[in-house]
Short mmCIF file of C-alpha atoms and ligand atoms in Angstrom, two decimals:
data_model
loop_
_atom_site.label_atom_id
_atom_site.label_comp_id
_atom_site.label_asym_id
_atom_site.label_seq_id
_atom_site.Cartn_x
_atom_site.Cartn_y
_atom_site.Cartn_z
CA MET A 1 -3.40 -6.56 39.94
CA THR A 2 -3.28 -3.63 37.53
CA HIS A 3 -0.51 -4.07 35.08
CA ASN A 4 -2.35 -2.70 32.08
CA GLU A 5 -0.96 0.80 32.48
CA LYS A 6 0.61 2.07 29.28
CA PHE A 7 3.30 4.41 28.01
CA GLN A 8 2.26 6.74 25.19
CA LEU A 9 4.92 6.78 22.48
CA ASN A 10 6.06 9.62 20.23
CA ASP A 11 4.67 7.76 17.18
CA GLY A 12 1.12 7.80 18.54
CA SER A 13 1.06 4.19 19.74
CA SER A 14 1.31 2.83 23.27
CA LEU A 15 3.07 0.02 25.12
CA PRO A 16 2.49 -1.82 28.39
CA LYS A 17 4.85 -0.60 31.13
CA ILE A 18 6.06 -4.14 31.85
CA GLY A 19 7.09 -6.82 29.37
CA LEU A 20 8.72 -10.23 29.54
CA GLY A 21 12.47 -10.49 28.91
CA THR A 22 13.43 -13.74 27.17
CA VAL A 23 17.20 -14.19 27.31
CA ASN A 24 17.83 -17.93 27.91
CA ILE A 25 14.14 -18.77 27.53
CA GLN A 26 14.41 -21.29 24.71
CA GLY A 27 13.10 -24.53 23.26
CA ALA A 28 10.08 -26.46 24.53
CA ILE A 29 10.71 -25.45 28.14
CA GLY A 30 10.92 -21.85 27.00
CA VAL A 31 7.63 -22.12 25.10
CA ASN A 32 5.92 -23.41 28.25
CA SER A 33 7.36 -20.67 30.39
CA MET A 34 6.38 -17.90 27.93
CA LEU A 35 2.90 -19.42 27.59
CA THR A 36 2.53 -19.30 31.37
CA ALA A 37 3.58 -15.66 31.32
CA VAL A 38 0.97 -14.81 28.69
CA GLU A 39 -1.92 -17.09 29.66
CA GLU A 40 -1.69 -17.21 33.45
CA ASN A 41 0.10 -14.02 34.38
CA GLY A 42 -1.19 -11.63 31.75
CA TYR A 43 2.05 -10.50 30.08
CA ARG A 44 1.38 -9.09 26.63
CA LEU A 45 4.75 -7.61 25.60
CA ILE A 46 7.43 -10.19 24.71
CA ASP A 47 10.98 -8.93 24.20
CA THR A 48 12.96 -11.24 21.92
CA SER A 49 15.90 -10.86 19.56
CA THR A 50 17.43 -12.81 16.70
CA ASN A 51 20.44 -13.23 19.00
CA TYR A 52 18.37 -14.92 21.74
CA HIS A 53 17.76 -17.94 19.46
CA ASN A 54 14.12 -18.10 20.48
CA GLU A 55 12.14 -16.28 17.81
CA GLY A 56 10.76 -19.69 16.74
CA ALA A 57 9.69 -20.39 20.32
CA VAL A 58 7.97 -17.00 20.46
CA GLY A 59 6.08 -17.96 17.30
CA GLU A 60 5.00 -21.22 18.91
CA VAL A 61 3.70 -19.27 21.91
CA ILE A 62 1.65 -17.04 19.62
CA ARG A 63 0.19 -20.07 17.84
CA ARG A 64 -0.67 -21.95 21.06
CA SER A 65 -1.93 -18.96 23.02
CA THR A 66 -5.63 -18.23 23.38
CA ILE A 67 -4.81 -14.51 23.32
CA PRO A 68 -5.52 -13.00 19.88
CA ARG A 69 -2.42 -11.92 17.94
CA GLU A 70 -3.58 -8.27 17.96
CA GLN A 71 -3.41 -8.23 21.75
CA LEU A 72 0.19 -9.47 21.88
CA ILE A 73 3.09 -7.08 21.49
CA ILE A 74 6.02 -8.80 19.83
CA SER A 75 9.32 -6.98 19.90
CA SER A 76 12.59 -8.16 18.31
CA LYS A 77 16.00 -6.71 17.45
CA LEU A 78 18.26 -6.35 14.44
CA PRO A 79 21.60 -8.16 14.86
CA GLY A 80 24.90 -6.40 14.17
CA ALA A 81 25.65 -8.48 11.06
CA ALA A 82 22.60 -7.01 9.33
CA HIS A 83 23.12 -3.23 9.54
CA ASP A 84 23.50 -3.00 5.78
CA TYR A 85 20.18 -1.64 4.39
CA ASN A 86 19.26 -4.64 2.20
CA GLN A 87 20.38 -7.15 4.80
CA ALA A 88 18.35 -5.35 7.46
CA ILE A 89 15.17 -5.53 5.38
CA SER A 90 15.77 -9.25 4.66
CA MET A 91 16.56 -9.93 8.32
CA ILE A 92 13.31 -8.32 9.45
CA GLN A 93 11.43 -10.45 6.90
CA GLU A 94 13.37 -13.57 7.96
CA SER A 95 12.52 -12.96 11.63
CA LEU A 96 8.86 -12.51 10.74
CA TYR A 97 8.92 -15.82 8.83
CA ARG A 98 10.59 -17.56 11.78
CA ILE A 99 7.98 -16.30 14.19
CA GLY A 100 5.15 -16.82 11.71
CA ILE A 101 3.68 -13.34 11.95
CA ASP A 102 3.36 -10.65 9.30
CA TYR A 103 4.33 -7.60 11.36
CA PHE A 104 6.33 -6.69 14.46
CA ASP A 105 4.69 -4.48 17.03
CA LYS A 106 8.12 -3.15 17.90
CA TYR A 107 11.57 -3.66 16.44
CA LEU A 108 14.89 -2.24 17.62
CA ILE A 109 18.47 -1.95 16.37
CA HIS A 110 20.15 -4.16 18.98
CA TRP A 111 23.51 -2.31 19.27
CA PRO A 112 24.83 0.81 17.51
CA LEU A 113 28.27 -0.73 16.73
CA PRO A 114 29.78 2.68 15.91
CA MET A 115 33.06 1.03 14.88
CA GLN A 116 31.15 -0.61 12.03
CA GLY A 117 29.61 2.76 11.18
CA LYS A 118 26.33 1.54 9.69
CA TYR A 119 23.71 2.31 12.30
CA VAL A 120 22.27 5.25 10.34
CA GLU A 121 21.83 2.92 7.36
CA ALA A 122 20.20 0.34 9.64
CA TRP A 123 17.90 3.06 11.02
CA ARG A 124 16.86 3.98 7.46
CA ALA A 125 15.95 0.33 6.90
CA LEU A 126 13.74 0.33 10.02
CA ILE A 127 12.08 3.56 8.87
CA ASP A 128 11.27 1.96 5.51
CA ALA A 129 10.22 -1.37 7.08
CA GLN A 130 7.71 0.63 9.10
CA LYS A 131 6.42 2.24 5.90
CA PHE A 132 6.16 -1.22 4.28
CA GLY A 133 3.96 -2.32 7.22
CA LEU A 134 6.50 -4.80 8.60
CA ILE A 135 6.89 -2.95 11.93
CA LYS A 136 4.48 -0.78 13.90
CA THR A 137 6.89 0.95 16.28
CA ILE A 138 10.59 1.44 15.58
CA GLY A 139 13.22 2.01 18.21
CA VAL A 140 16.82 1.42 19.17
CA SER A 141 18.79 -0.27 21.89
CA ASN A 142 22.06 0.67 23.58
CA PHE A 143 22.17 3.99 21.72
CA LEU A 144 24.12 6.75 23.48
CA ALA A 145 23.29 10.45 23.11
CA GLU A 146 25.64 10.86 20.13
CA HIS A 147 24.05 7.94 18.26
CA LEU A 148 20.55 9.27 18.91
CA GLU A 149 21.55 12.75 17.77
CA ARG A 150 23.03 11.36 14.55
CA ILE A 151 20.08 9.25 13.46
CA ILE A 152 17.59 11.99 14.32
CA GLU A 153 19.63 14.63 12.48
CA GLU A 154 20.30 12.48 9.40
CA THR A 155 16.84 10.94 9.00
CA GLY A 156 14.47 13.32 10.80
CA VAL A 157 12.91 10.31 12.55
CA THR A 158 13.17 9.95 16.34
CA PRO A 159 13.08 6.43 17.79
CA ALA A 160 10.06 5.68 19.99
CA THR A 161 12.07 3.71 22.56
CA ASN A 162 15.70 3.16 23.56
CA GLN A 163 16.34 -0.09 25.43
CA ILE A 164 19.38 0.37 27.67
CA GLU A 165 21.16 -1.29 30.58
CA ARG A 166 19.65 -0.05 33.81
CA HIS A 167 19.65 -1.47 37.32
CA PRO A 168 20.48 0.09 40.68
CA TYR A 169 24.26 -0.42 40.28
CA PHE A 170 24.24 1.19 36.82
CA ASN A 171 21.24 3.49 36.66
CA ASN A 172 22.23 5.18 33.40
CA LYS A 173 20.49 8.32 34.65
CA GLU A 174 22.01 10.73 32.16
CA LEU A 175 20.93 8.60 29.21
CA VAL A 176 17.43 8.20 30.69
CA GLU A 177 17.30 12.03 30.80
CA THR A 178 18.58 12.29 27.22
CA ASN A 179 15.87 9.87 26.08
CA LYS A 180 13.27 11.98 27.90
CA LYS A 181 14.57 15.14 26.21
CA TYR A 182 13.86 13.56 22.81
CA GLY A 183 10.49 12.15 23.89
CA ILE A 184 11.90 8.61 23.75
CA VAL A 185 10.63 6.03 26.26
CA THR A 186 13.48 4.27 28.07
CA GLU A 187 13.29 0.49 28.41
CA ALA A 188 15.49 -1.03 31.13
CA TRP A 189 17.37 -4.22 30.31
CA SER A 190 18.77 -6.51 33.02
CA PRO A 191 16.72 -4.64 35.66
CA PHE A 192 17.80 -7.23 38.27
CA GLY A 193 21.41 -7.31 37.12
CA ARG A 194 20.76 -10.72 35.52
CA GLU A 195 21.92 -12.36 38.77
CA ILE A 196 25.46 -11.47 37.67
CA ASN A 197 25.56 -8.80 40.34
CA ASP A 198 23.94 -9.10 43.77
CA VAL A 199 21.47 -6.25 43.42
CA LEU A 200 18.57 -8.52 44.50
CA GLU A 201 20.50 -9.23 47.73
CA ASN A 202 21.32 -5.60 48.39
CA GLU A 203 20.57 -4.74 52.03
CA THR A 204 19.41 -1.18 51.28
CA ILE A 205 16.92 -2.40 48.70
CA LYS A 206 15.79 -5.19 51.01
CA GLU A 207 15.18 -2.67 53.81
CA ILE A 208 13.11 -0.45 51.52
CA GLY A 209 11.07 -3.50 50.48
CA GLU A 210 10.48 -4.54 54.08
CA LYS A 211 8.70 -1.21 54.76
CA TYR A 212 6.09 -2.15 52.15
CA GLY A 213 6.13 -5.94 52.49
CA LYS A 214 7.67 -6.16 49.00
CA SER A 215 10.63 -8.07 47.54
CA PRO A 216 13.81 -6.38 46.22
CA ALA A 217 12.68 -7.26 42.67
CA GLN A 218 9.37 -5.46 43.27
CA VAL A 219 11.19 -2.42 44.68
CA ILE A 220 13.35 -2.26 41.54
CA MET A 221 10.26 -2.56 39.33
CA ARG A 222 8.63 0.32 41.21
CA TRP A 223 11.80 2.46 41.06
CA ASN A 224 11.67 2.12 37.26
CA LEU A 225 7.93 2.75 36.94
CA GLN A 226 8.20 5.89 39.07
CA ASN A 227 11.01 7.06 36.76
CA ASP A 228 8.80 6.47 33.69
CA VAL A 229 10.96 3.56 32.55
CA LEU A 230 9.51 0.48 30.85
CA ILE A 231 10.85 -2.76 32.34
CA ILE A 232 11.35 -6.19 30.76
CA PRO A 233 12.37 -8.52 33.60
CA LYS A 234 13.16 -12.08 32.53
CA SER A 235 11.75 -14.91 34.57
CA SER A 236 11.10 -18.48 33.59
CA SER A 237 9.26 -19.13 36.86
CA ALA A 238 5.48 -18.63 37.00
CA GLU A 239 5.71 -17.33 40.59
CA ARG A 240 8.44 -14.79 39.87
CA GLN A 241 6.72 -13.65 36.66
CA LYS A 242 3.66 -12.93 38.81
CA GLU A 243 5.70 -11.27 41.55
CA ASN A 244 7.26 -8.92 39.00
CA LEU A 245 3.80 -7.69 38.00
CA GLU A 246 2.47 -7.17 41.52
CA VAL A 247 3.88 -3.70 41.85
CA TYR A 248 0.84 -1.47 41.61
CA ASP A 249 -0.22 -1.60 45.26
CA PHE A 250 2.59 0.46 46.78
CA GLU A 251 4.55 3.62 46.04
CA LEU A 252 8.14 4.50 46.86
CA THR A 253 8.80 7.89 48.48
CA ASP A 254 11.12 10.45 46.87
CA GLU A 255 13.61 9.54 49.58
CA ASP A 256 13.43 5.83 48.64
CA LEU A 257 14.00 6.75 44.98
CA GLU A 258 17.02 8.89 45.87
CA THR A 259 18.43 6.15 48.10
CA ILE A 260 18.20 3.64 45.23
CA ASP A 261 19.74 6.19 42.84
CA SER A 262 22.66 6.56 45.26
CA LEU A 263 23.59 2.86 44.82
CA ASP A 264 24.89 3.65 41.32
CA LYS A 265 28.53 2.61 40.75
CA GLY A 266 28.98 4.30 37.37
CA GLU A 267 30.78 2.42 34.57
CA PRO A 268 32.14 -0.38 36.82
CA GLY A 269 28.52 -1.16 37.69
CA ARG A 270 27.71 -2.52 34.21
CA VAL A 271 26.83 -6.23 34.39
CA GLU A 272 29.16 -7.38 31.64
CA ASP A 273 31.22 -4.33 30.83
CA GLN A 274 29.24 -3.81 27.61
CA HIS A 275 29.91 -0.18 26.74
CA PRO A 276 27.88 0.62 23.60
CA ASN A 277 30.86 2.31 21.93
CA GLU A 278 33.04 -0.74 22.42
CA TYR A 279 30.73 -3.72 22.53
CA GLU A 280 31.03 -5.85 19.38
CA GLU A 281 28.10 -7.96 18.32
CA TYR A 282 28.33 -9.00 14.70
CA VAL A 283 26.37 -12.24 14.69
N1 NAP B 301 18.96 -4.79 24.41
C1 NAP B 301 19.93 -5.47 24.98
O1 NAP B 301 21.11 -5.34 24.61
C2 NAP B 301 19.62 -6.39 26.10
C3 NAP B 301 20.65 -6.91 26.90
C4 NAP B 301 20.30 -7.75 27.95
C5 NAP B 301 18.97 -8.06 28.18
N2 NAP B 301 17.98 -7.58 27.37
C6 NAP B 301 16.54 -7.88 27.61
O2 NAP B 301 16.24 -7.59 28.96
C7 NAP B 301 15.67 -8.75 29.56
C8 NAP B 301 15.94 -8.78 31.05
O3 NAP B 301 17.33 -8.79 31.31
P1 NAP B 301 18.15 -10.14 31.75
O4 NAP B 301 17.46 -11.34 31.27
O5 NAP B 301 19.54 -9.90 31.31
O6 NAP B 301 18.18 -10.09 33.32
P2 NAP B 301 17.19 -9.67 34.52
O7 NAP B 301 15.79 -9.55 34.07
O8 NAP B 301 17.85 -8.52 35.19
O9 NAP B 301 17.38 -10.90 35.50
C9 NAP B 301 16.91 -12.16 35.17
C10 NAP B 301 17.30 -13.09 36.32
O10 NAP B 301 16.60 -12.69 37.50
C11 NAP B 301 15.85 -13.78 38.00
N3 NAP B 301 14.58 -13.24 38.51
C12 NAP B 301 13.53 -12.75 37.79
N4 NAP B 301 12.58 -12.29 38.61
C13 NAP B 301 13.00 -12.51 39.87
C14 NAP B 301 12.45 -12.26 41.15
N5 NAP B 301 11.27 -11.69 41.29
N6 NAP B 301 13.17 -12.62 42.24
C15 NAP B 301 14.38 -13.21 42.12
N7 NAP B 301 14.97 -13.47 40.93
C16 NAP B 301 14.28 -13.11 39.81
C17 NAP B 301 15.64 -14.72 36.84
O11 NAP B 301 15.57 -16.06 37.28
P3 NAP B 301 14.32 -17.00 36.92
O12 NAP B 301 14.18 -16.99 35.42
O13 NAP B 301 14.71 -18.32 37.47
O14 NAP B 301 13.13 -16.38 37.62
C18 NAP B 301 16.94 -14.51 36.02
O15 NAP B 301 17.97 -15.33 36.49
C19 NAP B 301 16.33 -9.89 28.78
O16 NAP B 301 15.75 -11.14 29.03
C20 NAP B 301 16.20 -9.36 27.39
O17 NAP B 301 14.88 -9.53 26.91
C21 NAP B 301 18.29 -6.74 26.35
#
C-alpha cells in the first residue's frame, strides 16, 4: 500500500493525496474510529471543521495516538458566523484550544457566503493567522471563480487549496480547471455522494471497477487522483477506511476517466443543492 504520495502546494508545503473526512464522526465512538484510521490504516490528514462538532474528538485522537503531532496534518474550517476579522482570529484560537494544539497544518474558510460580503475580510484574517504562526497552510472551501479572483486581487495571496463538492454526478470540472489555473490544489468533498445519491451503486462505475477487481469507491478515488484532486472520504469503518487507501495498484484508462466524467448531471447533481452563492451557513 503506497498512500504516502503528496501534492506540492503553492506555498511550498505538501499534503498527502488522501485524508480522512469526519462529518458525523463524533464523541467516543468517533475518537475510536479516527484512532483506527490513524494507527491501523495510516491516515495522516484529518479534515475537521468547527461545524462538525468534533474538534474536541480530534484533539483526543492526537493525544491518544502514538504518531507524533508533527506527522499529523490537522485541517479545520472557519464558520460563517466568524468572517469578521477579529472574530476569525479568535475562532482560530478557540479551535486550537479545543483541539489542544498550537497550530493548524491547514485551515480553510468553510463557505464564501457572498450575501454576507465578508469573505475578503475573513481571508485577511487567515493570512495574518498564518503570519502569527497559528496556521501553516491557508486555503478556502466552496469558493467559485469570482470569489477566488476577488481574494487574490484584493490581498495578493492565492489560497493553497480549494475544497469543493465533487463526485461523479457533480464533477465540478470547470472549477477544478479554475483552481489549476491559479495553482490551487482541489480537494473533493463528498467524493462518494455521502450516500445521499447512489453513485456507489452506479452500474457504469461498477463495471469499470470489475475490470480491475476494484470497488466503485476505489474507482472514484482513482478518478480523483488521476485528475490531481485530493480526496477526503469519510468512513467510520476500519475496513472501508483501508479500502479507500488501496488505490495505488491500478490505473484507469483515459477512456475510463472520460466515461466517469460523462456521468455528470450538472447543477441538479449536487448532493444537497448547496450552491456556494446561495448556501447560508452562519453558525
Ligand atoms: N467543505 C465542505 O463544505 C464540506 C462539505 C461536505 C463534506 N466535507 C468533507 O468531506 C468529507 C467527505 O464527505 P462526506 O462525509 O459528505 O461523504 P462521502 O465521503 O462522500 O461519503 C461518506 C459515506 O460513504 C460511506 N463510505 C465510505 N467509504 C466507503 C466505501 N469504501 N464503500 C462504501 N461506502 C463507503 C460512509 O459510510 P461508513 O462511514 O459507514 O463507511 C459514509 O456513509 C466530510 O466528511 C468532510 O470532512 C466538506
